[in-house]
Every structure is written in C-alpha cells, then in structure tokens.
Amino acid sequence: MSLGPYLRNVREQKGITLREIEARTNIRRDIIQTIERGDYHALPDSSHTKYLIRTYADALQLNSDDLFERYGDEIPIKEAVYKERKENKVDKDMLYLKKTIYTFLIVIGVLFVLWLVLLQVGGQGDYFSKSPVYDEVEVSPKEESDTFNVTLERVEDNTAFYTINTSNDINVTFKGDGSTVNMTDDNNNTYVNETINDETYLIQSDASELFIAVEDNDKLSIFVNDVELEDDEVQNDGTLFYHFTIERE
C-alpha cells in the first residue's frame, strides 16, 4: 500500500473525519484528499509535499520520519520539482518563440505575394505610371520683411524688463541733459560707463541680453531703434535699471 491510502486508512480507523483533520492541520479538505490519493503532482505546489505530509502525520500521531524513510521514493524532491518546472518553462518559451517566428514568416510571405500581384496588375493596366499631381508653378522668392518690436513685459520696483524681437541691428539712443549711464551685454561688452547727453550705440549682433543702469532717469530718454521706452510705471527714485531679452529672427 502506498503512502496516501495508508494515511487515509489510519485516519478512518481512528474515526477522524475529513472535517476534523482539516481543523487539526489547517490544510484544506481538497488538498487532504489529494494527499490521500497519492496524487502529489496535483498539489498547488508539489515542492511542499513533504511539509504537508509531516503536518498530516503529526495530526494522526504518526512518526513522520519513519514514513519518509519507508515511502521516500513516492514523495517529490524539491530539486526535481524545480528542475521539472524549469524544463517545462523552457519548453513553453521555445514553443512560443517558434509560433511567433512562424507567424512572422507567414505574414512576410503573404505581403510578398500581394506585392508581386500588385506589380503584375499594375504593369498590365499601367496603374502605377507617374503623372504630375499639379502643374509646376514658378515661385518667386519671397521678399523678407524687416521685423522689429520692443515690448515691456513687467516692472519690478525700479527694474523694467523688455523683450526685443528683431531681424535688424539694434541701436540704443540716449537723449537728455547729462545722466550717468552704464550699458553692458551678456558677453561682457561694455558700451558706455559715463555721463552722457545725446549718444547712439550699436549693440553687438551676438548679444542676447542687454543691461542698462541710468542715474537721474528723469533727465534722459531712451530709444531702441527710434522706439522710445515707456517707463511711467517704474519708480524713478535713484537708479533705474533696464533688462532686455533679445530674440533675433
């Protein structure tokens, strides 16, 4: 008699029902019945067979070590179970890969046949002859329009932030009655750092930011390419600062 039926006979001889053995072992009834049939590979995880049998045997007050020694050949070994699982996984992966390759080759073959058919039909019916979709029209070069605008973005205390958008050179003109001006750009070019009256400065073409500081701003007007800056919202006490962001097209 194999191990599973032996355990069932012992349980029945002791008058223990499946419900009672389930309560003693905390093992589900269907798993107990699977063990009693000796169908260990049908367990949810056959690598736990030895643990389940030991728990069952203890509940029946049997010596589990004696059972393992007597019926050891029937119980799945963990290593064998893991090896079998690995082999099954490899087999499934290979089967999936083969199916994928076969499907891909079939699709390529069908597309190739369709391409040949279309070539044959097109050659007979001249369906693929080249014809102009539209008449050629001479396009005259578009005259480039000059772009320039200067926009006040915001004012923070005594600093005015402007954006200059231009496709031309930038000239900054100061008109007034003797104010101290400092003007630099982001390339460390200094255009002026002194008291001036009426002066015009050409800004370097590679400058992307321009910084101007003016003392006694009420005595001086600033023009960028003949556009006078509006600074009514700026606090005029002390030094007034201008920060220009230059966007070139």
Coordinates of C-alpha atoms in Angstrom, one line a residue:
M1 CA 0.0 0.0 0.0
S2 CA 1.3 3.4 -0.9
L3 CA 1.6 6.4 1.5
G4 CA -1.6 8.2 0.6
P5 CA -4.0 5.3 1.0
Y6 CA -2.1 4.3 4.2
L7 CA -2.7 7.7 5.7
R8 CA -6.4 7.6 4.8
N9 CA -6.8 4.1 6.4
V10 CA -5.1 5.3 9.6
R11 CA -7.5 8.3 9.7
E12 CA -10.6 6.2 9.1
Q13 CA -9.5 3.6 11.7
K14 CA -9.2 6.3 14.3
G15 CA -12.6 7.6 13.4
I16 CA -11.3 11.0 12.3
T17 CA -13.4 12.8 9.6
L18 CA -12.1 15.0 6.9
R19 CA -13.6 18.0 8.6
E20 CA -11.7 17.1 11.9
I21 CA -8.4 16.6 10.1
E22 CA -8.9 19.8 8.3
A23 CA -9.4 21.7 11.5
R24 CA -6.3 20.0 13.2
T25 CA -3.9 20.6 10.3
N26 CA -5.3 23.9 8.8
I27 CA -4.9 22.1 5.4
R28 CA -7.8 22.4 3.0
R29 CA -10.0 19.4 2.6
D30 CA -9.4 19.1 -1.2
I31 CA -5.6 19.1 -0.5
I32 CA -6.0 16.4 2.1
Q33 CA -8.0 14.2 -0.4
T34 CA -5.2 14.8 -3.0
I35 CA -2.6 13.6 -0.5
E36 CA -4.7 10.5 0.4
R37 CA -4.9 9.6 -3.3
G38 CA -1.1 9.9 -3.6
D39 CA -1.5 12.4 -6.4
Y40 CA 1.2 14.8 -5.2
H41 CA 1.9 16.4 -8.5
A42 CA -1.7 17.7 -8.5
L43 CA -1.0 19.8 -5.3
P44 CA -0.9 23.6 -5.7
D45 CA 2.9 23.4 -5.1
S46 CA 4.3 19.9 -5.1
S47 CA 7.6 21.2 -3.6
H48 CA 5.6 21.5 -0.3
T49 CA 4.5 17.8 -0.3
K50 CA 6.9 16.8 2.5
Y51 CA 5.7 19.6 4.8
L52 CA 2.1 18.8 4.2
I53 CA 2.6 15.0 4.9
R54 CA 4.5 15.8 8.1
T55 CA 1.7 18.1 9.2
Y56 CA -0.9 15.4 8.4
A57 CA 1.1 12.6 10.1
D58 CA 1.6 14.7 13.3
A59 CA -2.2 15.2 13.4
L60 CA -2.6 11.4 13.3
Q61 CA 0.1 11.0 15.9
L62 CA 2.3 9.1 13.4
N63 CA 6.1 9.3 13.2
S64 CA 6.7 11.3 10.0
D65 CA 10.4 10.4 9.8
D66 CA 9.5 6.7 9.7
L67 CA 7.0 7.4 7.0
F68 CA 9.6 9.3 4.9
E69 CA 12.1 6.5 5.3
R70 CA 9.5 3.9 4.2
Y71 CA 7.8 5.9 1.4
G72 CA 10.5 8.3 0.5
D73 CA 10.5 7.2 -3.2
E74 CA 6.9 8.4 -3.6
I75 CA 7.5 12.0 -2.4
P76 CA 8.6 14.5 -4.9
I77 CA 12.0 16.0 -4.1
K78 CA 12.2 19.8 -4.3
E79 CA 15.2 19.8 -6.6
A80 CA 13.4 17.5 -9.0
V81 CA 10.3 19.6 -8.9
Y82 CA 12.2 22.8 -9.6
K83 CA 14.1 21.1 -12.4
E84 CA 10.8 19.9 -14.0
R85 CA 9.3 23.4 -13.7
K86 CA 12.4 24.9 -15.3
E87 CA 12.3 22.4 -18.1
N88 CA 8.6 23.0 -18.7
K89 CA 9.1 26.8 -18.8
V90 CA 11.9 26.4 -21.3
D91 CA 9.7 24.2 -23.5
K92 CA 6.9 26.7 -23.3
D93 CA 9.2 29.6 -24.1
M94 CA 10.6 27.7 -27.1
L95 CA 7.2 26.8 -28.3
Y96 CA 6.0 30.4 -28.1
L97 CA 9.1 31.6 -29.9
K98 CA 8.6 29.1 -32.7
K99 CA 5.0 30.2 -33.1
T100 CA 6.0 33.8 -33.2
I101 CA 8.6 33.2 -35.9
Y102 CA 6.3 31.1 -38.0
T103 CA 3.6 33.8 -37.8
F104 CA 6.1 36.5 -38.8
L105 CA 7.3 34.4 -41.7
I106 CA 3.8 33.7 -42.9
V107 CA 2.9 37.5 -42.7
I108 CA 6.0 38.4 -44.7
G109 CA 5.2 35.7 -47.3
V110 CA 1.6 36.9 -47.7
L111 CA 2.8 40.5 -48.1
F112 CA 5.4 39.5 -50.6
V113 CA 2.8 37.6 -52.7
L114 CA 0.5 40.6 -52.6
W115 CA 3.3 42.9 -53.7
L116 CA 4.0 40.6 -56.7
V117 CA 0.3 40.6 -57.6
L118 CA 0.1 44.3 -57.5
L119 CA 3.2 44.7 -59.6
Q120 CA 1.7 42.3 -62.2
V121 CA -1.7 44.0 -62.3
G122 CA -0.1 47.5 -62.3
G123 CA 2.2 46.5 -65.2
Q124 CA -0.7 45.4 -67.3
G125 CA -3.1 48.2 -66.5
D126 CA -0.4 51.0 -66.3
Y127 CA -1.9 51.9 -62.9
F128 CA 1.4 53.0 -61.5
S129 CA 2.6 55.3 -64.2
K130 CA 3.9 58.6 -62.9
S131 CA 1.8 61.7 -63.6
P132 CA 2.1 65.1 -62.1
V133 CA -0.3 65.8 -59.3
Y134 CA -0.2 69.6 -60.1
D135 CA 1.2 71.9 -62.6
E136 CA 4.6 73.3 -61.9
V137 CA 4.4 76.9 -60.9
E138 CA 7.3 79.3 -60.7
V139 CA 7.6 80.7 -57.2
S140 CA 9.2 84.0 -56.9
P141 CA 11.5 84.5 -53.9
K142 CA 9.5 86.0 -51.1
E143 CA 10.8 89.3 -50.0
E144 CA 12.0 89.2 -46.5
S145 CA 10.2 91.7 -44.3
D146 CA 12.0 93.5 -41.6
T147 CA 10.9 92.7 -38.1
F148 CA 11.3 94.8 -35.0
N149 CA 9.3 95.4 -31.9
V150 CA 10.2 96.1 -28.3
T151 CA 7.7 95.0 -25.6
L152 CA 7.6 96.0 -21.9
E153 CA 7.0 92.6 -20.1
R154 CA 6.9 93.7 -16.5
V155 CA 8.2 96.1 -13.9
E156 CA 9.6 95.1 -10.6
D157 CA 10.4 98.0 -8.3
N158 CA 13.0 100.1 -10.2
T159 CA 13.7 97.5 -12.9
A160 CA 11.9 97.3 -16.3
F161 CA 12.0 94.1 -18.2
Y162 CA 11.7 94.3 -22.0
T163 CA 11.8 91.8 -24.9
I164 CA 13.3 92.9 -28.3
N165 CA 12.2 90.9 -31.3
T166 CA 14.2 91.9 -34.4
S167 CA 15.7 90.8 -37.7
N168 CA 17.8 94.0 -37.9
D169 CA 20.7 95.7 -36.0
I170 CA 19.8 97.2 -32.6
N171 CA 20.7 100.8 -31.9
V172 CA 20.2 102.3 -28.5
T173 CA 20.0 106.1 -28.3
F174 CA 20.1 108.3 -25.2
K175 CA 18.8 111.8 -25.4
G176 CA 18.9 114.1 -22.4
D177 CA 20.7 116.5 -20.2
G178 CA 23.7 114.8 -18.6
S179 CA 22.9 111.5 -16.9
T180 CA 25.3 108.7 -15.8
V181 CA 24.7 105.6 -17.9
N182 CA 26.2 102.1 -17.7
M183 CA 25.3 99.7 -20.5
T184 CA 26.7 96.1 -20.9
D185 CA 25.5 92.8 -22.6
D186 CA 25.7 89.1 -21.6
N187 CA 29.0 88.8 -23.5
N188 CA 30.7 91.2 -21.1
N189 CA 30.8 94.0 -23.7
T190 CA 30.7 97.5 -22.1
Y191 CA 29.2 100.1 -24.4
V192 CA 29.2 103.1 -22.0
N193 CA 30.0 103.8 -18.4
E194 CA 30.0 107.6 -18.0
T195 CA 27.9 110.7 -18.0
I196 CA 26.4 111.3 -21.5
N197 CA 23.9 113.6 -23.2
D198 CA 22.9 112.6 -26.7
E199 CA 24.6 109.3 -27.8
T200 CA 23.8 106.3 -30.0
Y201 CA 25.3 102.8 -29.6
L202 CA 25.2 99.8 -31.9
I203 CA 24.6 96.6 -30.0
Q204 CA 26.8 93.5 -30.9
S205 CA 24.9 91.0 -33.1
D206 CA 25.7 88.1 -30.8
A207 CA 24.2 89.7 -27.7
S208 CA 21.1 88.0 -26.3
E209 CA 20.7 90.2 -23.2
L210 CA 21.3 93.9 -22.6
F211 CA 21.6 95.7 -19.3
I212 CA 21.3 99.4 -18.7
A213 CA 21.6 101.4 -15.5
V214 CA 20.7 105.1 -15.5
E215 CA 21.1 107.7 -12.8
D216 CA 18.7 110.7 -12.8
N217 CA 16.4 108.9 -15.2
D218 CA 14.0 111.9 -15.4
K219 CA 16.7 113.8 -17.4
L220 CA 17.1 111.1 -20.0
S221 CA 15.0 109.4 -22.7
I222 CA 16.0 106.1 -24.2
F223 CA 15.2 104.9 -27.7
V224 CA 15.7 101.4 -29.2
N225 CA 15.7 101.7 -33.0
D226 CA 13.8 105.0 -32.7
V227 CA 11.2 103.5 -30.4
E228 CA 11.0 105.4 -27.1
L229 CA 10.8 103.3 -24.0
E230 CA 7.8 103.8 -21.7
D231 CA 8.8 103.9 -18.0
D232 CA 5.9 105.7 -16.4
E233 CA 5.2 102.7 -14.1
V234 CA 8.8 102.5 -12.9
Q235 CA 9.9 104.1 -9.7
N236 CA 12.1 107.0 -10.7
D237 CA 13.8 107.5 -7.4
G238 CA 17.6 106.7 -7.6
T239 CA 19.0 104.5 -10.3
L240 CA 16.7 102.9 -12.9
F241 CA 17.6 99.5 -14.4
Y242 CA 16.6 98.1 -17.8
H243 CA 16.9 94.4 -18.6
F244 CA 16.4 93.5 -22.3
T245 CA 16.0 89.9 -23.7
I246 CA 16.9 89.9 -27.4
E247 CA 15.2 87.5 -29.7
R248 CA 16.7 87.5 -33.2
E249 CA 15.0 86.1 -36.3

